[in-house]
Short mmCIF file of C-alpha atoms in Angstrom, two decimals:
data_model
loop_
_atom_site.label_atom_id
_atom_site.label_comp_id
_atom_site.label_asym_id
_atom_site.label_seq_id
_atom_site.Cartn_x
_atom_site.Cartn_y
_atom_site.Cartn_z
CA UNK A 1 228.76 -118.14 -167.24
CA UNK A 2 226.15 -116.58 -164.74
CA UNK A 3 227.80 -115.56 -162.07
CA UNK A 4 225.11 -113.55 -160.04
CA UNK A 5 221.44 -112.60 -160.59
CA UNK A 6 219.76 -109.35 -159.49
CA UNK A 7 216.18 -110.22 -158.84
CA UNK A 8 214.22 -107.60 -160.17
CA UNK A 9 210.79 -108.36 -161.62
CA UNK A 10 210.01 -105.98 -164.42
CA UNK A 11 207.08 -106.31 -166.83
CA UNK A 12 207.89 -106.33 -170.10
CA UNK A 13 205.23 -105.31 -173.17
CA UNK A 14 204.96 -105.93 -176.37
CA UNK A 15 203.87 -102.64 -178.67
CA UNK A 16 200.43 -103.35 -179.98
CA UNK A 17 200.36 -104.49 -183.59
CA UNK A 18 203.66 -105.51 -183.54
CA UNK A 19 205.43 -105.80 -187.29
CA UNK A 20 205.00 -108.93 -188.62
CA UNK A 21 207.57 -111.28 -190.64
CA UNK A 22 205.63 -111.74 -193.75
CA UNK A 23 206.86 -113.65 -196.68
CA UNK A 24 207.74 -111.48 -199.35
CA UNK A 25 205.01 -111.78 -202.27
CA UNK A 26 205.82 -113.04 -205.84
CA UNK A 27 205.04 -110.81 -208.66
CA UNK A 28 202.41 -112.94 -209.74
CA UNK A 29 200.34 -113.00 -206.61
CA UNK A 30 200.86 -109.10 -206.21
CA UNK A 31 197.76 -107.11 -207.43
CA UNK A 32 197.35 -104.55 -209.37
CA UNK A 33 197.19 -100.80 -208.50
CA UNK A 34 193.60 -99.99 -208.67
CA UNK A 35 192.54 -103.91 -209.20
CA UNK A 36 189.14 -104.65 -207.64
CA UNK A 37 190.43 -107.58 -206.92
CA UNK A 38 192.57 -106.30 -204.29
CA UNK A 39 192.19 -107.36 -200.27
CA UNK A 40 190.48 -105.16 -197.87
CA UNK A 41 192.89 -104.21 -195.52
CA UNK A 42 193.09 -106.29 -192.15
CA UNK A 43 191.07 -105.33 -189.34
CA UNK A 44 193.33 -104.00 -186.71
CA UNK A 45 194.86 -106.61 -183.82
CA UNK A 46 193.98 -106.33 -180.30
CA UNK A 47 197.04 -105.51 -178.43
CA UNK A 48 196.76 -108.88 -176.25
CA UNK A 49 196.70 -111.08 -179.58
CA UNK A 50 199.48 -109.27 -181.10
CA UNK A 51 201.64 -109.70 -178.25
CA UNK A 52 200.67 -113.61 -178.21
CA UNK A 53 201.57 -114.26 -181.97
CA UNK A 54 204.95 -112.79 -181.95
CA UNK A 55 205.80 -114.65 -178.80
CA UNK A 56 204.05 -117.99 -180.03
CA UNK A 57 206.40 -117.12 -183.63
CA UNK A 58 209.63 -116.79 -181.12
CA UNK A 59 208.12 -120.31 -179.52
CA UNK A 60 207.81 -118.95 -176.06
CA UNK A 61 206.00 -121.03 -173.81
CA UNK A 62 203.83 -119.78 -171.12
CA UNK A 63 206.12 -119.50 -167.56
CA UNK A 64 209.06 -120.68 -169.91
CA UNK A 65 212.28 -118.40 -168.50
CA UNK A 66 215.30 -117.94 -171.50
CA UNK A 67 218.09 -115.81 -171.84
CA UNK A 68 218.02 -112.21 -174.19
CA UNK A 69 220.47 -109.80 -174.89
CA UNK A 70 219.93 -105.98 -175.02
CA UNK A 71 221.14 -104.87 -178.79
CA UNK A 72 219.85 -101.41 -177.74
CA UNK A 73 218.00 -99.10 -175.10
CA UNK A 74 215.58 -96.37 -176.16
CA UNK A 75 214.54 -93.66 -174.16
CA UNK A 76 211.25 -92.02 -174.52
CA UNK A 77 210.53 -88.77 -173.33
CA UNK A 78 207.68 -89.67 -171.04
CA UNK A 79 210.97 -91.39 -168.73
CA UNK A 80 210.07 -94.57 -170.20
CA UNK A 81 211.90 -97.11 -171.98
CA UNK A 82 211.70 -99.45 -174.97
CA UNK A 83 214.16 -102.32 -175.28
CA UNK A 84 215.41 -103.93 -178.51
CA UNK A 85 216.27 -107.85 -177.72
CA UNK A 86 217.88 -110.45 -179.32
CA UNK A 87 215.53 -113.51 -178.30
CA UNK A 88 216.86 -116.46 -179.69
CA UNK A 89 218.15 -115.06 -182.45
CA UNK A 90 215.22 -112.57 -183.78
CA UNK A 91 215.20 -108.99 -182.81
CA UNK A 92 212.39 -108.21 -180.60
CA UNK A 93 211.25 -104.82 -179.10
CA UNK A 94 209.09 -104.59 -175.86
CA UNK A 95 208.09 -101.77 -173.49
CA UNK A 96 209.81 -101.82 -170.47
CA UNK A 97 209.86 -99.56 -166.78
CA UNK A 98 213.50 -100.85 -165.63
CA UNK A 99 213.16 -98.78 -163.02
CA UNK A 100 216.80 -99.05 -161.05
CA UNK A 101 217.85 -101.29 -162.75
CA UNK A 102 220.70 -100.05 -165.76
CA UNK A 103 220.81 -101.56 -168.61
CA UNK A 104 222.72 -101.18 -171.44
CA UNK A 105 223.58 -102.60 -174.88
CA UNK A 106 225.51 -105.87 -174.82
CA UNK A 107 223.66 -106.68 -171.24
CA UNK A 108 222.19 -110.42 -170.93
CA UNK A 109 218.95 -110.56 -168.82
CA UNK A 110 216.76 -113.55 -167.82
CA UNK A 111 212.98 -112.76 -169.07
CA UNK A 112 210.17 -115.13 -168.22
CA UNK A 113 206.97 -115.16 -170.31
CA UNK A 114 203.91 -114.54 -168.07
CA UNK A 115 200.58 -114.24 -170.02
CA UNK A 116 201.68 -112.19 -173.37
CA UNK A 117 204.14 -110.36 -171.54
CA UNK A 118 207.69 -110.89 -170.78
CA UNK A 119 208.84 -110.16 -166.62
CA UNK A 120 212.66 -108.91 -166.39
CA UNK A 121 213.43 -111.96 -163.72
CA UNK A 122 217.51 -110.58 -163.30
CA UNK A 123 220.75 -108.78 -165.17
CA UNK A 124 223.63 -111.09 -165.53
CA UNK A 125 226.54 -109.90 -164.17
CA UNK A 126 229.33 -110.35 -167.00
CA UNK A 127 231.40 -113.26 -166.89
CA UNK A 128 235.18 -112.65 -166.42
CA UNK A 129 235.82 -113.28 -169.73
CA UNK A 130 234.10 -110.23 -170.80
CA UNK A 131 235.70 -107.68 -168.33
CA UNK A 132 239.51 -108.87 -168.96
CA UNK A 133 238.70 -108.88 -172.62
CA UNK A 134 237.46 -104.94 -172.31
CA UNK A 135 240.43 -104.06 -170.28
CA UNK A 136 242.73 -105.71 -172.63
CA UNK A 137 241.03 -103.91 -175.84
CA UNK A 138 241.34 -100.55 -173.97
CA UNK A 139 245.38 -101.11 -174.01
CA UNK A 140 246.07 -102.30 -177.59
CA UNK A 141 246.79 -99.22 -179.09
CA UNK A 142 249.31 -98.67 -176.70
CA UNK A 143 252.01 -100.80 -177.14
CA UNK A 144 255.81 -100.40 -177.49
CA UNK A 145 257.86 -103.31 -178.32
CA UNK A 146 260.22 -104.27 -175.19
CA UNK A 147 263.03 -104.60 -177.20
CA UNK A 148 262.41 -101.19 -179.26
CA UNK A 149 261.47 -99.74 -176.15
CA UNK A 150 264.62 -100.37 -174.50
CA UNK A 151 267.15 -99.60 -177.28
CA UNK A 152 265.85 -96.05 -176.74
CA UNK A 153 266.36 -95.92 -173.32
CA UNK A 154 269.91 -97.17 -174.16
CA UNK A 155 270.70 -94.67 -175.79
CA UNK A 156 269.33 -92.09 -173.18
CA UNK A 157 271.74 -93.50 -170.75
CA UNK A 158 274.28 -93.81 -172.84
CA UNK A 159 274.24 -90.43 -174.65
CA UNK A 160 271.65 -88.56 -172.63
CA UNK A 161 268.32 -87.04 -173.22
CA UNK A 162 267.63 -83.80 -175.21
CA UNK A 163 266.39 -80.53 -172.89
CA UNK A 164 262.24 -80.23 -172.88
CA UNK A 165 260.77 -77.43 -175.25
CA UNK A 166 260.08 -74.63 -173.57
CA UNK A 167 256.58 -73.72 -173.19
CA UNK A 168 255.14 -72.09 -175.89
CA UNK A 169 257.83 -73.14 -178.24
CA UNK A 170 257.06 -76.03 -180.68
CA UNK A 171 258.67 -79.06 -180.80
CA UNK A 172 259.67 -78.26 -185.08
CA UNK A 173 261.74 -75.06 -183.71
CA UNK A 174 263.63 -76.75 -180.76
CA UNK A 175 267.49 -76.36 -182.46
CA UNK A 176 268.59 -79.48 -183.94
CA UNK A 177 271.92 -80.85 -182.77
CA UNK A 178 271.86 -79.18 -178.96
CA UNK A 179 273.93 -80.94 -176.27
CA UNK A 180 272.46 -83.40 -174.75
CA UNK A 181 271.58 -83.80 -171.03
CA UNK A 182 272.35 -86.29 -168.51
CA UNK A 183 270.10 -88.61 -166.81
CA UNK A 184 268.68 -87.41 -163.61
CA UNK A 185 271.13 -89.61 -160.82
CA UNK A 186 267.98 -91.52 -159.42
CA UNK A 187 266.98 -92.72 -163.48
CA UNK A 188 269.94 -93.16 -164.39
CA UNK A 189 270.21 -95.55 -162.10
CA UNK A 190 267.46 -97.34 -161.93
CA UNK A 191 267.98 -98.20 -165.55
CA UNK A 192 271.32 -99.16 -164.56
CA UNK A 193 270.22 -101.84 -162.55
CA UNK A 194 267.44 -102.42 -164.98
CA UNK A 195 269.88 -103.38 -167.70
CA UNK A 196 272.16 -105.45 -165.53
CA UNK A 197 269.26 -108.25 -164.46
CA UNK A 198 268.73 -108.68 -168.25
CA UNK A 199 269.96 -111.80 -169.70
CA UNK A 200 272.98 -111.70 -171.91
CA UNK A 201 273.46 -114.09 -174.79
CA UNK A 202 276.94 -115.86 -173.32
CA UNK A 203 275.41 -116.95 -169.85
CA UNK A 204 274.18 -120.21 -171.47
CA UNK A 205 276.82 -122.59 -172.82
CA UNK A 206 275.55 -125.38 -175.26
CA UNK A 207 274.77 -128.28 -173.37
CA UNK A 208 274.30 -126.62 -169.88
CA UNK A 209 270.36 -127.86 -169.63
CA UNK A 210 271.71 -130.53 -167.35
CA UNK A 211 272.80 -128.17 -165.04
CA UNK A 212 270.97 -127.43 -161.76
CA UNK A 213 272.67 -123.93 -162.08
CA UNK A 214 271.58 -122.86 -165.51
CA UNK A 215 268.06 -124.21 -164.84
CA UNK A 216 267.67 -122.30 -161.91
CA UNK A 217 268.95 -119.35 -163.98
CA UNK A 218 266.53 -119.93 -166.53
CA UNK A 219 263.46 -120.25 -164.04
CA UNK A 220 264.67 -116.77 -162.17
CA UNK A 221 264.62 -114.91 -165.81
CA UNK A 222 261.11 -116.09 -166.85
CA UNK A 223 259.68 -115.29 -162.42
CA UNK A 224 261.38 -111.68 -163.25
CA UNK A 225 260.06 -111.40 -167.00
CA UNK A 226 257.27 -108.93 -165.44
CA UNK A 227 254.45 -111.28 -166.22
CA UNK A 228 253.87 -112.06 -162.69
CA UNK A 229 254.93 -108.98 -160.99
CA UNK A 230 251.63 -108.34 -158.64
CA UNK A 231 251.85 -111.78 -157.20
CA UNK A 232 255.27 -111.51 -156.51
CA UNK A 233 255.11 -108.13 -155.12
CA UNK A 234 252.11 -109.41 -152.84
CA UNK A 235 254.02 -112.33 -151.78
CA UNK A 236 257.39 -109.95 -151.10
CA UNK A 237 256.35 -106.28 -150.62
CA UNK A 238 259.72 -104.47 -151.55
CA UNK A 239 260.19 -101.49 -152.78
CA UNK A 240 263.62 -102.99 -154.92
CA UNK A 241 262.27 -106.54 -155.93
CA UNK A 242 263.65 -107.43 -158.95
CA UNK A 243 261.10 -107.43 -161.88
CA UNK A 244 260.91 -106.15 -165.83
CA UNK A 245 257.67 -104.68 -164.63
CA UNK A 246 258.67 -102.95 -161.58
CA UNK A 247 261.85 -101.68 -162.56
CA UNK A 248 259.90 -99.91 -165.38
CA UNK A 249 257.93 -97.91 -162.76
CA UNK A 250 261.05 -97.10 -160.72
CA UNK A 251 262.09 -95.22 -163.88
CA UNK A 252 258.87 -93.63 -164.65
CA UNK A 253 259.06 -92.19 -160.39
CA UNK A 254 262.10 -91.17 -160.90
CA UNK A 255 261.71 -89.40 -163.84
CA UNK A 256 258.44 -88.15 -162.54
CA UNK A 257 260.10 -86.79 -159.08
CA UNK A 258 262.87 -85.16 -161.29
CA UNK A 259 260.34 -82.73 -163.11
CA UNK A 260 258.42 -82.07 -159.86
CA UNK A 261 254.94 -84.23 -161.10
CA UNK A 262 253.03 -87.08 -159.59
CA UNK A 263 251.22 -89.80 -160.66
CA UNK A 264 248.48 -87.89 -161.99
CA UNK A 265 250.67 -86.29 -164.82
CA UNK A 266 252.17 -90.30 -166.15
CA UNK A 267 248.25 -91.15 -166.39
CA UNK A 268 247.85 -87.98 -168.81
CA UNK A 269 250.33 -89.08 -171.64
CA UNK A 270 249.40 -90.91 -174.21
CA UNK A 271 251.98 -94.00 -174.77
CA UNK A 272 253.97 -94.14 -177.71
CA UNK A 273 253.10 -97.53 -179.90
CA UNK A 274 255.01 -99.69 -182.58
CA UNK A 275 253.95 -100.40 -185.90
CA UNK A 276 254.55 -103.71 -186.10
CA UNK A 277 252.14 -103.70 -182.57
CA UNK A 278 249.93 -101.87 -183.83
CA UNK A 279 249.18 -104.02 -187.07
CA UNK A 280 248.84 -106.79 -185.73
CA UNK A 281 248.24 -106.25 -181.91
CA UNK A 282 246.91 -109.77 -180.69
CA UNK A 283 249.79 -111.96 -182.76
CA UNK A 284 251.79 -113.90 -180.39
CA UNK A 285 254.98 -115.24 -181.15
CA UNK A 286 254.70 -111.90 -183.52
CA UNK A 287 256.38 -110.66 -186.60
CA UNK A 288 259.97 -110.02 -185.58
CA UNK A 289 260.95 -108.96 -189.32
CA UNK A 290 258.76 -105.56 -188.73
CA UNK A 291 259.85 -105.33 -185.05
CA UNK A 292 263.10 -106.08 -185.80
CA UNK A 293 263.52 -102.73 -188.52
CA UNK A 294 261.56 -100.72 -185.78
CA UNK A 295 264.06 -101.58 -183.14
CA UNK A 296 267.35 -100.46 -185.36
CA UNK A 297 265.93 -97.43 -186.78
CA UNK A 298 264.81 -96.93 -182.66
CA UNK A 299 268.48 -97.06 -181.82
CA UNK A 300 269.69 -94.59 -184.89
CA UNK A 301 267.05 -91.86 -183.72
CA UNK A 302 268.49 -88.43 -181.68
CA UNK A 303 268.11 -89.15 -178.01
CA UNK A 304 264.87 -88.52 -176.75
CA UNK A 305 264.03 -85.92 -174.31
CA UNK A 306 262.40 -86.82 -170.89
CA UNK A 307 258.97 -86.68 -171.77
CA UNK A 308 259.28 -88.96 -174.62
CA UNK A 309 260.84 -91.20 -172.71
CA UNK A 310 257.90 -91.26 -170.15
CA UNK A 311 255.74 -91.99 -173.33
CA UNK A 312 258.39 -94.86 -174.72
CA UNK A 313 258.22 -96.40 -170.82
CA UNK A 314 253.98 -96.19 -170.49
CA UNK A 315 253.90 -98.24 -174.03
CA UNK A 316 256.21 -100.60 -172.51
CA UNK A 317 254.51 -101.12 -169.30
CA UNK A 318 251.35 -101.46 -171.46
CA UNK A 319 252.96 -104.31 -173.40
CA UNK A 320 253.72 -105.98 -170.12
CA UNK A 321 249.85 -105.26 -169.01
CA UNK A 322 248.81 -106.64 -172.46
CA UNK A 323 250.60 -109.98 -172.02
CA UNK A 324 249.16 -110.48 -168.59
CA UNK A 325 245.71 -109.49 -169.90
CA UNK A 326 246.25 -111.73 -173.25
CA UNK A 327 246.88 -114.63 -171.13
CA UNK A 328 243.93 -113.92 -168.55
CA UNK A 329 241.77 -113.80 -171.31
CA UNK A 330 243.46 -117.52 -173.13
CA UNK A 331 243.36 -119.05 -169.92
CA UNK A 332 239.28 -117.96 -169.17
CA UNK A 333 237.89 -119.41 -172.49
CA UNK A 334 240.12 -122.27 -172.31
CA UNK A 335 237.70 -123.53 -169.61
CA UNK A 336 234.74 -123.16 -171.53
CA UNK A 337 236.00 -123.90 -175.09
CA UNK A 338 235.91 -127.37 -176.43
CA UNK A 339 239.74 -128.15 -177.95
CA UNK A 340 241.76 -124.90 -176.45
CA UNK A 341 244.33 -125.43 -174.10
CA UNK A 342 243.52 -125.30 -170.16
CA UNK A 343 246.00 -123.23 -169.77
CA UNK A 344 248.19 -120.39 -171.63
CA UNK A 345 251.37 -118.41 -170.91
CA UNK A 346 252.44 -115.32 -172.59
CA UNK A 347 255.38 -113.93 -171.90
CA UNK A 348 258.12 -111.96 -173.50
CA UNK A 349 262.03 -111.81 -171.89
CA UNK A 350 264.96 -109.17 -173.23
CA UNK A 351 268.13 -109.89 -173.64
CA UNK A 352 271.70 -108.38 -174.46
CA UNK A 353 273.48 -109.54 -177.32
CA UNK A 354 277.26 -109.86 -177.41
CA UNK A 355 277.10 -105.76 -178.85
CA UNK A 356 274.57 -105.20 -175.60
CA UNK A 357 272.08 -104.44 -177.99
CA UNK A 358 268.26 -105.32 -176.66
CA UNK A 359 266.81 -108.40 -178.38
CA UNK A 360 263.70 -110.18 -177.59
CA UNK A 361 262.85 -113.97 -176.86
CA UNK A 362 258.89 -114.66 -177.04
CA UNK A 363 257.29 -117.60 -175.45
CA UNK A 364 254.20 -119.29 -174.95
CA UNK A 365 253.51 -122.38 -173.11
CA UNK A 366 250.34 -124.48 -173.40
CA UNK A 367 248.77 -127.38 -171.61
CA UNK A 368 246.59 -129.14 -173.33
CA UNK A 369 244.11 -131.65 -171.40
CA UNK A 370 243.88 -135.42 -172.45
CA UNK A 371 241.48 -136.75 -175.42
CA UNK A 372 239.64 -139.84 -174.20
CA UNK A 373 240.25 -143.13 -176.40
CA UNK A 374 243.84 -141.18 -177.65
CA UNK A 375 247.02 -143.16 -176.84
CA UNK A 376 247.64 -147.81 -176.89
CA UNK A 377 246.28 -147.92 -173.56
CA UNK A 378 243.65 -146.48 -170.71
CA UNK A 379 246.61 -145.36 -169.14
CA UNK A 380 247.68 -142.88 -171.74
CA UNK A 381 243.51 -141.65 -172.28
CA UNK A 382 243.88 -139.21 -170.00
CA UNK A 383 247.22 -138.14 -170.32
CA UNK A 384 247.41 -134.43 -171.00
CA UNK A 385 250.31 -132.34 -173.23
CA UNK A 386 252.72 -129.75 -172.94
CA UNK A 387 253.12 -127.37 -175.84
CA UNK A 388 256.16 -124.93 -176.08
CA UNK A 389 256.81 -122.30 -178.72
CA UNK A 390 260.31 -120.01 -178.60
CA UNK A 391 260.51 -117.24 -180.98
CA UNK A 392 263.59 -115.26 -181.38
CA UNK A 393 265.46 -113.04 -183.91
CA UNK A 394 269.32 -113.81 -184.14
CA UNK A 395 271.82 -111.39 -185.42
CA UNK A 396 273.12 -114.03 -187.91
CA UNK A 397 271.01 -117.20 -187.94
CA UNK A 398 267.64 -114.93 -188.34
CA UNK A 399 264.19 -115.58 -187.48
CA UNK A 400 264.12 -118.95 -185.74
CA UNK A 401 260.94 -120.51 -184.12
CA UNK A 402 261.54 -123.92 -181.68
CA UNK A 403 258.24 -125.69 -181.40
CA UNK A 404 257.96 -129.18 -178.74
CA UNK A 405 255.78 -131.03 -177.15
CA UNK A 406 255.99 -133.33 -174.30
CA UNK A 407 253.39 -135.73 -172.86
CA UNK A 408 254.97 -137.72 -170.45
CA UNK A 409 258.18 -138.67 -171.55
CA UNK A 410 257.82 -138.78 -174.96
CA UNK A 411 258.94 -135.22 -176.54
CA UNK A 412 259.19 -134.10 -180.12
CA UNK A 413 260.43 -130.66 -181.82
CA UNK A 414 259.97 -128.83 -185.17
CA UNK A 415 262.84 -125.88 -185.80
CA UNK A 416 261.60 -123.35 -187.75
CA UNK A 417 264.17 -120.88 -190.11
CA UNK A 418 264.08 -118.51 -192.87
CA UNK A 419 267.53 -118.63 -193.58
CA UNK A 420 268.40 -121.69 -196.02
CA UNK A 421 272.05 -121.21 -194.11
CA UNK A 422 270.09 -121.65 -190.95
CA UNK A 423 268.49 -124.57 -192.07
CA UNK A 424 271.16 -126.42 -193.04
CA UNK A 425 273.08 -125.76 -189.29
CA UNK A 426 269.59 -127.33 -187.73
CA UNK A 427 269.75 -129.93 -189.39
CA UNK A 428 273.37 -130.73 -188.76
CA UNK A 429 272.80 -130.15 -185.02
CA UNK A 430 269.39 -132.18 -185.17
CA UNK A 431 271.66 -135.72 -183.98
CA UNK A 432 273.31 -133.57 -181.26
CA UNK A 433 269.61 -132.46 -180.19
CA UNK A 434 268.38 -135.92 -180.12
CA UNK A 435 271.29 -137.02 -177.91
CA UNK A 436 270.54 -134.34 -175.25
CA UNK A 437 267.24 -135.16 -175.06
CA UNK A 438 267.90 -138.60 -174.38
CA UNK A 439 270.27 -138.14 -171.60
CA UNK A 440 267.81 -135.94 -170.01
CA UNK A 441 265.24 -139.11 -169.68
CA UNK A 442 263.37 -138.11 -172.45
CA UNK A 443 261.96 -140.80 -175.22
CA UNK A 444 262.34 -138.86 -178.67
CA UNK A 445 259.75 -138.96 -181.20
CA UNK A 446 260.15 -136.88 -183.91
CA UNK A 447 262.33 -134.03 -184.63
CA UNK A 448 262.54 -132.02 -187.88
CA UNK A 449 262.92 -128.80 -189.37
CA UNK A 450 261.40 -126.26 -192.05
CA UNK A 451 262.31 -123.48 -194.04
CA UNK A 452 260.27 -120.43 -193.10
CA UNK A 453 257.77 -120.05 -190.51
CA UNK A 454 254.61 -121.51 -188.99
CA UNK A 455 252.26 -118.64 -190.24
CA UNK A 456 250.91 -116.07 -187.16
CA UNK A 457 248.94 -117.11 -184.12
CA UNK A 458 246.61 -114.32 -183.03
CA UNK A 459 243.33 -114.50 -181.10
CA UNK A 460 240.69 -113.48 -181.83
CA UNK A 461 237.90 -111.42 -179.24
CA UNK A 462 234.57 -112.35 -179.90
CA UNK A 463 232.75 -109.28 -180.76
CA UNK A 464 229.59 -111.02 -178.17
CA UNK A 465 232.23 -110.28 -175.63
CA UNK A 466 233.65 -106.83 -176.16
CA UNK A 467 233.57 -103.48 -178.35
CA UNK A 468 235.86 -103.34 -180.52
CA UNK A 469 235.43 -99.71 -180.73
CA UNK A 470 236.20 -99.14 -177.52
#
């Protein structure tokens, strides 16, 4: 996607006697060391004939403009510069004076052949794509599972957080066992409230989809899930709007204003990270078996001391970050991408279970546009699909994964357990399923279930489009 051009014309040369891509010779036709027989060597190339063969080879055309991309910059030390493109494919290195403009590897530039040399015509800027994918990559080390997260700040409220090590002291001699400190008033509660907007599993009878109430509850859960906190907080500047996202940071201040720092000293630590997130970073639904253990043995660790739980909080608000990012990033290539959905949601939502222990509900919603000739009639060509995927980890049932789809009014679901116990309850409940669909207006077209699960779902960056490295 070009989305601006910096005019900036630039000759480009090729090196005289550039190497040339030569057929490798056979063993037969090779001569002899010391043959007579042997070829003179070539007379050497003029510069200007060189330069016209390679770009003739690369099929170039005289005042024909194309696309390159810089694979490298090298600076001589007469301030000069020699650039290593990727022209169609085949590396290609030309002397260049950039002058202002910066270039760097992974840059696209416009070149346009004039004579036997190429001009720099402009830099393209980098397409949206490219910038959300680098600031996602920069934050996927980083992340601590919400519900892993939060059973650790549990247990600072609940049992307090250990005293800080004292400078020069390291953290392997701080005495094991010591008395544990309560929260600072301001954190404590701000996690307080934190806790109380989270949904609990007993706020949802079966059956209560029909009601305007527990629709409405479901839609505020999802607007406060912390996926859309900046537009929210643009659209209602408050300093107490309720949010996942924003309630996170009003625990990080006052934690922060406790110790006497400022913003400066949050950016310094580095984020503590889950395994499970760490694996497999870019997996969404993800792998609640590994998340799962990380979140108990979370809980059974000593309560964490106020620093760690600034680290715990900054890998949480990175997950959050990551989400929004992740679905930036879906969303951007589903406009360009033949086959991938228009548009993606990402979002994760805690909840309390009946022993107000932090669980974790992952969804991800998907519209999918229309395929032309697809449906009995021109009225259904067009018509586009919904695609929703609910991933949770039950104390009981286990693993479970809901998968429907909706285009128009026909609907159709696939339950996914691990449990065999599981499985049989699905499929006992499939009738009741099938009835509450139909009262809602809904035509029902298939609904089944499976034992085990889908397999993951992870995207994949394009390594054209970021560093990996990075």
């Amino acid at each position: 996607m070009i989305t601006h051009l910096q005019i900036n014309l630039v000759a480009m040369k090729l090196p005289a006697n550039p190497p040339q891509p030569n057929p490798p010779a056979s063993a037969d036709s090779r001569p002899a060391q010391g043959s007579a027989n042997a070829p003179a060597p070539a007379p050497p190339t003029s510069p200007a004939l060189s330069a016209q063969r390679v770009l003739d080879q690369l099929q170039v055309g005289r005042n024909e403009s194309l696309l390159a991309r810089v694979t490298e910059v090298i600076q001589r030390r007469d301030g000069g510069a020699e650039l290593l493109l990727d022209l169609r494919g085949k590396p290609l290195q030309v002397q260049a004076s950039i002058g202002e403009t910066k270039l760097q590897a992974g840059d696209w530039i416009k070149v346009l052949r004039a004579g036997n040399e190429l001009q720099l015509m402009g830099k393209l800027a980098a397409a949206p794509e490219v910038s959300l994918a680098q600031a996602l990559v920069q934050r996927l080390p980083w992340q601590q599972s919400l519900d892993s997260g939060l059973a650790r700040l549990m247990a600072g409220l609940q049992q307090g957080v250990k005293a800080d090590t004292p400078l020069g002291q390291l953290p392997s001699q701080a005495v094991s066992g010591a008395a544990a400190l309560p929260l600072p008033q301001a954190a404590r509660q701000a996690l307080e409230q934190l806790f109380a907007r989270l949904p609990a599993s007993n706020q949802l009878a079966p059956g209560a989809g029909q009601q305007t109430a527990a629709v409405q509850q479901v839609q505020q859960w999802l607007s406060e899930s912390g996926l859309f906190a900046e537009a929210r907080l643009a659209a209602t500047p408050s300093a107490t709007l309720p949010d996942l996202k924003l309630a996170i940071g009003r625990v990080i201040t006052a934690l922060l204003v406790q110790q006497g720092h400022g913003p400066e000293q949050f950016n310094r630590l580095t984020p503590l990270a889950s395994p499970a997130l760490i694996q497999a970073p870019l997996q969404f639904p993800g792998a609640f078996a590994m998340a799962q253990a990380s979140a108990v043995s979370s809980a059974r660790e000593e309560p964490p001391n106020v620093g760690q739980l600034l680290r715990i909080l900054a890998g949480m608000l990175n997950r959050i970050t990551v989400n929004q990012l992740h679905t930036q990033v879906l969303n951007a290539r589903g406009s360009t991408d033949a086959g991938a959905p228009i548009n993606t949601l990402l979002l994760e939502l805690p909840w309390m279970n009946p022993q107000q222990q932090p669980k974790l509900a992952q969804l991800r919603i998907e519209q999918h546009p229309g395929k032309d000739g697809s449906g009995s009639g021109p009225s259904r060509a067009s018509v586009g699909e919904w695609r929703l995927v609910l991933a949770m980890d039950l104390d009981q049932a286990g693993p479970l994964q809901f998968e429907v789809s909706l285009r128009q009014q026909a609907v159709s679901a696939l339950v996914w357990a691990e449990k065999l116990a599981t499985l049989r309850k699905v499929h006992q409940q499939l009738p009741l399923l099938r009835s509450s669909l139909t009262d809602l207006g809904l035509e029902v077209a298939d609904l089944e279930c499976r034992q085990g699960n889908p397999g993951p779902v992870a995207t994949k960056l394009q390594h054209r489009l970021v560093d990996t490295k990075a």
